mmCIF file of N, CA, C and O in Angstrom:
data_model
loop_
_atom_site.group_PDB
_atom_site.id
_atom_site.type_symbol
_atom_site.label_atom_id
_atom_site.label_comp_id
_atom_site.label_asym_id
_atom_site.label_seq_id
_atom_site.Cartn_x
_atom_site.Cartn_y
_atom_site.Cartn_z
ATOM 1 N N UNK A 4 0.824 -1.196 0.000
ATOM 2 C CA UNK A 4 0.000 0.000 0.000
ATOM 3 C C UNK A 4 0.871 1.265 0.000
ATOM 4 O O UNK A 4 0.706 2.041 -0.941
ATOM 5 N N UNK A 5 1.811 1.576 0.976
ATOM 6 C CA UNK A 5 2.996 2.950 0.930
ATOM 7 C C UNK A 5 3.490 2.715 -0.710
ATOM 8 O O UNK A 5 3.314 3.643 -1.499
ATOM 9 N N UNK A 6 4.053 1.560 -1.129
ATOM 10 C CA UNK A 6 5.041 1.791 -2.110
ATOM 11 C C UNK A 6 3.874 2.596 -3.426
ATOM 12 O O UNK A 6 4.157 3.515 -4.194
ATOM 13 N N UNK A 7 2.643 1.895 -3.300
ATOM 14 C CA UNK A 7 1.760 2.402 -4.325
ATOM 15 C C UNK A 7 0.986 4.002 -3.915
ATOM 16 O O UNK A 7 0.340 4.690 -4.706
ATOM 17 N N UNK A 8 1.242 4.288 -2.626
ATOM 18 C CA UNK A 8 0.634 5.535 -1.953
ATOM 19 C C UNK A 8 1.375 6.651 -2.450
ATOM 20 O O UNK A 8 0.913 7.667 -2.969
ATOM 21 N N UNK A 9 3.180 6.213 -2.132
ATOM 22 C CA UNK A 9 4.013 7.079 -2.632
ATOM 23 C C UNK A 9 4.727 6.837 -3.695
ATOM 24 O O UNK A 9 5.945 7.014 -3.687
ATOM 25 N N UNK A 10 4.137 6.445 -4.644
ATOM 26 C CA UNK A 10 4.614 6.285 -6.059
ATOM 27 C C UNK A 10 4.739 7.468 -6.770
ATOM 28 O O UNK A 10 3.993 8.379 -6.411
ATOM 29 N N UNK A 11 5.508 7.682 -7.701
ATOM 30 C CA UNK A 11 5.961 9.457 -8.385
ATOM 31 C C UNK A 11 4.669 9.448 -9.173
ATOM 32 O O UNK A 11 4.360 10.638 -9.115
ATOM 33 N N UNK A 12 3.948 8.990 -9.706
ATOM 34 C CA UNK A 12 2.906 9.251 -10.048
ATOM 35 C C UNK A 12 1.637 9.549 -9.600
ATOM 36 O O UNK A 12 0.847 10.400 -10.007
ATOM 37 N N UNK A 13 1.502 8.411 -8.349
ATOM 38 C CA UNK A 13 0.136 8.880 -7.887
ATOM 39 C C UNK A 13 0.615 10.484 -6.914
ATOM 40 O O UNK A 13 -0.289 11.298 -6.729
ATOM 41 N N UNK A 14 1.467 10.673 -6.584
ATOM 42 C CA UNK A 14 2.045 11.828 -6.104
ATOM 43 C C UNK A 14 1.849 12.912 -7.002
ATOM 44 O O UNK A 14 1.656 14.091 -6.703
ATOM 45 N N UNK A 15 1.946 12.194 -8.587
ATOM 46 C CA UNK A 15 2.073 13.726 -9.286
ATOM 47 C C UNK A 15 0.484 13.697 -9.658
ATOM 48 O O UNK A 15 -0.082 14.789 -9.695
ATOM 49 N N UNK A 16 -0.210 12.617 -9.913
ATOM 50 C CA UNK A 16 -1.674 13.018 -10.438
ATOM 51 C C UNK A 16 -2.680 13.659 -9.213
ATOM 52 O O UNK A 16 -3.771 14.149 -9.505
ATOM 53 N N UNK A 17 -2.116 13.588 -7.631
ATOM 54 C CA UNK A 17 -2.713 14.244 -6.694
ATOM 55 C C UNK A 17 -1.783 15.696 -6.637
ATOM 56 O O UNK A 17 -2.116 16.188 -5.559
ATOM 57 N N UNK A 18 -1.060 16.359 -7.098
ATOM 58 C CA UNK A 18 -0.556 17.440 -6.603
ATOM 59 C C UNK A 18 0.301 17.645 -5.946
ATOM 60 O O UNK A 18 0.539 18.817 -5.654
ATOM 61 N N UNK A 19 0.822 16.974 -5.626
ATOM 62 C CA UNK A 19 1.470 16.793 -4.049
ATOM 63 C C UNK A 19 3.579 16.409 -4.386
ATOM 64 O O UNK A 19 4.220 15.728 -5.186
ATOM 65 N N UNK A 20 3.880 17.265 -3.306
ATOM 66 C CA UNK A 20 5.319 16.929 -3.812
ATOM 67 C C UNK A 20 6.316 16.256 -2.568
ATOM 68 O O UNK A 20 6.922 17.084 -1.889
ATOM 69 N N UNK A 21 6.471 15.111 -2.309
ATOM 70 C CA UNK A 21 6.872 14.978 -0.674
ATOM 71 C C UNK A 21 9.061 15.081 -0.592
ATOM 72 O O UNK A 21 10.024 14.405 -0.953
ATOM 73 N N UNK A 22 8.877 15.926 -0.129
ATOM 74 C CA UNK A 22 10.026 16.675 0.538
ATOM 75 C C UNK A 22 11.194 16.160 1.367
ATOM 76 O O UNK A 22 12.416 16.261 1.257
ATOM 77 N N UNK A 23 10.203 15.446 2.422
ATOM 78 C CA UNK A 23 10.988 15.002 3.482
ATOM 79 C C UNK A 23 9.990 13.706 4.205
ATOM 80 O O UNK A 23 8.975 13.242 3.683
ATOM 81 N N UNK A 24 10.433 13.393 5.189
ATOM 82 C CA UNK A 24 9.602 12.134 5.350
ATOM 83 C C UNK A 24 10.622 11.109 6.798
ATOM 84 O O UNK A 24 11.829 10.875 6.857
ATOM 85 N N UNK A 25 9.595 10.758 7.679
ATOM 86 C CA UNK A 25 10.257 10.754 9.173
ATOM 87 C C UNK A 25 9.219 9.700 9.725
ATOM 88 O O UNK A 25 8.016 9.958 9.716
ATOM 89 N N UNK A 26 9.627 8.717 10.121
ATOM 90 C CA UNK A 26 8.435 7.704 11.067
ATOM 91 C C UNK A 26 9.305 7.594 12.127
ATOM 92 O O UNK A 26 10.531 7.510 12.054
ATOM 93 N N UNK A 27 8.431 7.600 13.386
ATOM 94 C CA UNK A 27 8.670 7.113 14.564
ATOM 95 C C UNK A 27 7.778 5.858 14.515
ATOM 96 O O UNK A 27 6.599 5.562 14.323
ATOM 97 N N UNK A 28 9.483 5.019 14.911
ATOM 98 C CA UNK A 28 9.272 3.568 15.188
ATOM 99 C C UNK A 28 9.340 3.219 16.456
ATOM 100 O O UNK A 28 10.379 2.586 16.643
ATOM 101 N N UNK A 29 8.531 3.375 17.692
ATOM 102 C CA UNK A 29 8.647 2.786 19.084
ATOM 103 C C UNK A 29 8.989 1.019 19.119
ATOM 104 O O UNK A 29 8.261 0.127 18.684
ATOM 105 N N UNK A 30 9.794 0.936 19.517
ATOM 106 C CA UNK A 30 10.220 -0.809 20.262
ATOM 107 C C UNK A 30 9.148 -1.247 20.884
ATOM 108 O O UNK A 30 9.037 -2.472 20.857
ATOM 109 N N UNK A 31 8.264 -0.634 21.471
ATOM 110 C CA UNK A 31 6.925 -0.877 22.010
ATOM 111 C C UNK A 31 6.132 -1.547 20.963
ATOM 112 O O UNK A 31 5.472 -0.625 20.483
ATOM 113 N N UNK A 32 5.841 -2.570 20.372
ATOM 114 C CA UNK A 32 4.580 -2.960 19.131
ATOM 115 C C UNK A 32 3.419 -2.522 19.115
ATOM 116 O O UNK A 32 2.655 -2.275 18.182
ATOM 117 N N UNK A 33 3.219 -2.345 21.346
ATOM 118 C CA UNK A 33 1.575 -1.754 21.312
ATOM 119 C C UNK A 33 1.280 -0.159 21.099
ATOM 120 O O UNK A 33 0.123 0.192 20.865
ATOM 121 N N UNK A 34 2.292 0.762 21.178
ATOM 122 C CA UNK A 34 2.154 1.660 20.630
ATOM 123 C C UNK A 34 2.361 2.397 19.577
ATOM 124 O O UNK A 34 3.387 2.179 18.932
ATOM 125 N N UNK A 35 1.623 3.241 19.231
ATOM 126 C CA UNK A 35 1.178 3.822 17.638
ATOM 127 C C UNK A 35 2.303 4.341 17.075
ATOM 128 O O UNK A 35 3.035 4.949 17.856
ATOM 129 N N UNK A 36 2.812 4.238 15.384
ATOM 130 C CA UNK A 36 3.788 5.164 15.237
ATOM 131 C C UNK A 36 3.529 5.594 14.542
ATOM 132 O O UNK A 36 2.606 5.071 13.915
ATOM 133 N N UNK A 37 4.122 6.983 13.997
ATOM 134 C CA UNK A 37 3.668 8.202 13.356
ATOM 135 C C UNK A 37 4.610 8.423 12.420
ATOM 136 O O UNK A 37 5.803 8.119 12.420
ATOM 137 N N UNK A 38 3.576 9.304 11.167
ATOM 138 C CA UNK A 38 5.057 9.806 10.112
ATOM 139 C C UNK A 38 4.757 11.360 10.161
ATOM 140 O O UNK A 38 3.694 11.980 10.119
ATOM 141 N N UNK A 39 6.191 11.803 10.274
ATOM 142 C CA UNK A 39 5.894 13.364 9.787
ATOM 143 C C UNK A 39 6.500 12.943 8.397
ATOM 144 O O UNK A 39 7.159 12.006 7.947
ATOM 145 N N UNK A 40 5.816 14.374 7.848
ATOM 146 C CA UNK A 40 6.185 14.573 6.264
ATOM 147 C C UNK A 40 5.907 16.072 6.157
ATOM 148 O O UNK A 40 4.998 16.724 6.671
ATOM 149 N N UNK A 41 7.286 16.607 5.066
ATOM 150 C CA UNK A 41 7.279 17.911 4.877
ATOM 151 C C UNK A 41 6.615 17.273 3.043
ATOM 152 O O UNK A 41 7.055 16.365 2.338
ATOM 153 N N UNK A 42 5.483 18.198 2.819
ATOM 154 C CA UNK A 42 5.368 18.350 1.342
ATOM 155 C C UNK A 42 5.177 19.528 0.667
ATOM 156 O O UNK A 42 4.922 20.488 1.394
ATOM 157 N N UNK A 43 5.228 19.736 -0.532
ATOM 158 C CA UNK A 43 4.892 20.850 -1.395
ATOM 159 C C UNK A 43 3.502 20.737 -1.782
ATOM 160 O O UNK A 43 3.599 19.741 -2.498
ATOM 161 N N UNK A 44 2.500 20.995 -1.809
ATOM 162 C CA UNK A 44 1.135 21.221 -2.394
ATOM 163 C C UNK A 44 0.954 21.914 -2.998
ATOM 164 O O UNK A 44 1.943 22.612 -3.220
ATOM 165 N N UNK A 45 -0.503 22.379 -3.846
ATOM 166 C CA UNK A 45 -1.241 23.708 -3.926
ATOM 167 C C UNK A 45 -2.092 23.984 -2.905
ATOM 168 O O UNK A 45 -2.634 25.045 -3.215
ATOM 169 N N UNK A 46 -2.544 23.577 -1.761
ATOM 170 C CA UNK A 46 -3.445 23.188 -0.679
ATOM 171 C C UNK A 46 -3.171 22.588 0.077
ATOM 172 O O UNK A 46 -2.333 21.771 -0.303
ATOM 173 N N UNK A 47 -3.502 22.472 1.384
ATOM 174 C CA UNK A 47 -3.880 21.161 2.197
ATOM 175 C C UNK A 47 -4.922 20.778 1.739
ATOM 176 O O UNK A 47 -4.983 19.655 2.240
ATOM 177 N N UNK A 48 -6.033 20.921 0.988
ATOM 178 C CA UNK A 48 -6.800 19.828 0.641
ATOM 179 C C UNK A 48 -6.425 18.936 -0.366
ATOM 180 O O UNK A 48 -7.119 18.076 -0.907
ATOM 181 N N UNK A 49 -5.342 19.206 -0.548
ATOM 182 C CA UNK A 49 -4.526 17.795 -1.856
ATOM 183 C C UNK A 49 -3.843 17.068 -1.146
ATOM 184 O O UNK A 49 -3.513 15.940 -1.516
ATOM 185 N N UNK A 50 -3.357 17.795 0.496
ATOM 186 C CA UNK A 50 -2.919 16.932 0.837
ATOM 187 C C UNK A 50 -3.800 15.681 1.758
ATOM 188 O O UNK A 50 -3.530 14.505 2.001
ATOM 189 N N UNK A 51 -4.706 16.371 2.040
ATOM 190 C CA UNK A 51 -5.555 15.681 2.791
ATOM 191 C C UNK A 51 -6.589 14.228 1.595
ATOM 192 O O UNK A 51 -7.257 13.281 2.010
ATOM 193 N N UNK A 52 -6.367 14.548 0.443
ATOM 194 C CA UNK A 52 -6.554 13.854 -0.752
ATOM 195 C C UNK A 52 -5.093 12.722 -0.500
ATOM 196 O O UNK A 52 -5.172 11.524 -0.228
ATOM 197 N N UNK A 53 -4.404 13.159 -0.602
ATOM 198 C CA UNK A 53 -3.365 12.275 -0.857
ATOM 199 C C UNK A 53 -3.782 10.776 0.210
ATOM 200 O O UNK A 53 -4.056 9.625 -0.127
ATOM 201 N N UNK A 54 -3.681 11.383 1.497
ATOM 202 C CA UNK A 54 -3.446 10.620 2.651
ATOM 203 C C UNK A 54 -4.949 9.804 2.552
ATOM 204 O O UNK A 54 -4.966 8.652 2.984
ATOM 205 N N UNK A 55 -6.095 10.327 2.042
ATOM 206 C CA UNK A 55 -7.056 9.985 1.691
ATOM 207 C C UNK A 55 -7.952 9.336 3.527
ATOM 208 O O UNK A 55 -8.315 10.247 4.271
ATOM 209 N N UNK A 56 -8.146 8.133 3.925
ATOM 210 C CA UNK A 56 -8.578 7.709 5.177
ATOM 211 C C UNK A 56 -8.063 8.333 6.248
ATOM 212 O O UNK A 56 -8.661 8.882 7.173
ATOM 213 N N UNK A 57 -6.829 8.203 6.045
ATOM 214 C CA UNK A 57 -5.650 8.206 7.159
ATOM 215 C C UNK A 57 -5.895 9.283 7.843
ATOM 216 O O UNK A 57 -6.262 10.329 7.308
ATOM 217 N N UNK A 58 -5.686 9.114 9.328
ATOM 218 C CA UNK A 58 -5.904 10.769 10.107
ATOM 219 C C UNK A 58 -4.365 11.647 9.689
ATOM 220 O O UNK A 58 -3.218 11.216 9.807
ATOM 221 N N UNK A 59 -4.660 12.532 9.351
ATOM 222 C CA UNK A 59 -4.075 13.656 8.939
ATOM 223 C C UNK A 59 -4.289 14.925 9.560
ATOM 224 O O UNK A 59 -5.331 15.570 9.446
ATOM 225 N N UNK A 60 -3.154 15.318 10.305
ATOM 226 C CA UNK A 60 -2.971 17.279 10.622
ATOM 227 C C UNK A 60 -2.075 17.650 9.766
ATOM 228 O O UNK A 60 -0.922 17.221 9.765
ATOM 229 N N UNK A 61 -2.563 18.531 8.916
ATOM 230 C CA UNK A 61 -2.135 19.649 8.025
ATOM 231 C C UNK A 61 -1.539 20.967 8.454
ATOM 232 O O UNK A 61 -2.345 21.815 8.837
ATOM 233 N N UNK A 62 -0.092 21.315 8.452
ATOM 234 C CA UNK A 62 -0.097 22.222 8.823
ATOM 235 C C UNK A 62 0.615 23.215 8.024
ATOM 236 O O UNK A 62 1.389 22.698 7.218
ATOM 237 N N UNK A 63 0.578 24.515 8.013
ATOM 238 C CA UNK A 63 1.588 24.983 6.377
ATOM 239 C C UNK A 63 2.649 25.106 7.511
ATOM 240 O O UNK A 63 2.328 25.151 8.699
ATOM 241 N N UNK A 64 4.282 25.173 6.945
ATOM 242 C CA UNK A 64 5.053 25.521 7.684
ATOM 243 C C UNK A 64 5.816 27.049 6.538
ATOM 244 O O UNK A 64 5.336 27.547 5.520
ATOM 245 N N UNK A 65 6.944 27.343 7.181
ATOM 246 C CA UNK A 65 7.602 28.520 6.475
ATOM 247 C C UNK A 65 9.224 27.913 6.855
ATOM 248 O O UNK A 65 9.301 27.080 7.757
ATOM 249 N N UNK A 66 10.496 28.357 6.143
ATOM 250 C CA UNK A 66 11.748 28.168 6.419
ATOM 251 C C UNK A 66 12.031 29.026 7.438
ATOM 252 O O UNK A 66 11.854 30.245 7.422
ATOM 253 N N UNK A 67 12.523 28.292 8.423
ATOM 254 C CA UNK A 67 13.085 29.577 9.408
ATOM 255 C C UNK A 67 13.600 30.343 9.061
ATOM 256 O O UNK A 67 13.681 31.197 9.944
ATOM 257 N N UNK A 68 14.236 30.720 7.904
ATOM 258 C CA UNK A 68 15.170 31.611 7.567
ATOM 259 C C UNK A 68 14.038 32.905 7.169
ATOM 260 O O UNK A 68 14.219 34.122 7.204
ATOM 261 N N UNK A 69 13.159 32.332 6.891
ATOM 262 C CA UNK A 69 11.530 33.845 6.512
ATOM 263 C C UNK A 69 11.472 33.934 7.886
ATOM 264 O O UNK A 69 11.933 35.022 8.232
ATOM 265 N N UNK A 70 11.044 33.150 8.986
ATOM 266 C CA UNK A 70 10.155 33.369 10.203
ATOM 267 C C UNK A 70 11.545 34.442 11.229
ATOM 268 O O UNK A 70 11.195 35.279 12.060
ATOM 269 N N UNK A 71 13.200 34.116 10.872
ATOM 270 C CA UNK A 71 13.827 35.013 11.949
ATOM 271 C C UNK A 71 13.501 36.346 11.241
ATOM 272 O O UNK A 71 13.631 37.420 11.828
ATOM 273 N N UNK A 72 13.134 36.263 10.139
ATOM 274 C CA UNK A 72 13.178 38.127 9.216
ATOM 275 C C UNK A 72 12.186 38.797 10.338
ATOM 276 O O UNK A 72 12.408 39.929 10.769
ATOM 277 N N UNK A 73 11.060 37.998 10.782
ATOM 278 C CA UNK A 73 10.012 38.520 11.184
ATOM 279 C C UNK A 73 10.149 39.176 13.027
ATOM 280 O O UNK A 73 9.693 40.093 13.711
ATOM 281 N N UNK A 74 10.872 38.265 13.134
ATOM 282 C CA UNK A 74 11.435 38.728 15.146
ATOM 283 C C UNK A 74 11.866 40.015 15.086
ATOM 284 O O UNK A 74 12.265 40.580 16.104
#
């Protein structure tokens, strides 16, 4: 299911451009693990398309290098 989720295609026919990409794997089996992912969109609703079921928080981020201009 991932290899076909994140395939360069179904990636490019949803919009979506993935960047970066991070799972926490706990040694624990009974607890949950999580992926962050940095992507490029036109939206979070492409991204929320992408991930399709899956619970998903969307969040836009900025490069720190814009956010110190702003301090």
């Amino acid at each position: 299911m991932l290899k076909q989720l994140f395939s360069e295609q179904n990636m490019k026919n949803l919009g979506v451009n993935l960047v970066a990409a991070y799972m926490s794997c706990p040694q624990d089996t009974s607890v949950d693990h999580k992926g962050f992912f940095t992507m490029d969109a036109e939206n979070p609703e492409a991204v929320r398309r992408f991930f399709g079921q899956m619970a998903v928080e969307v969040r836009p981020v900025k490069p720190l290098s814009e956010v110190a201009k702003m301090l």
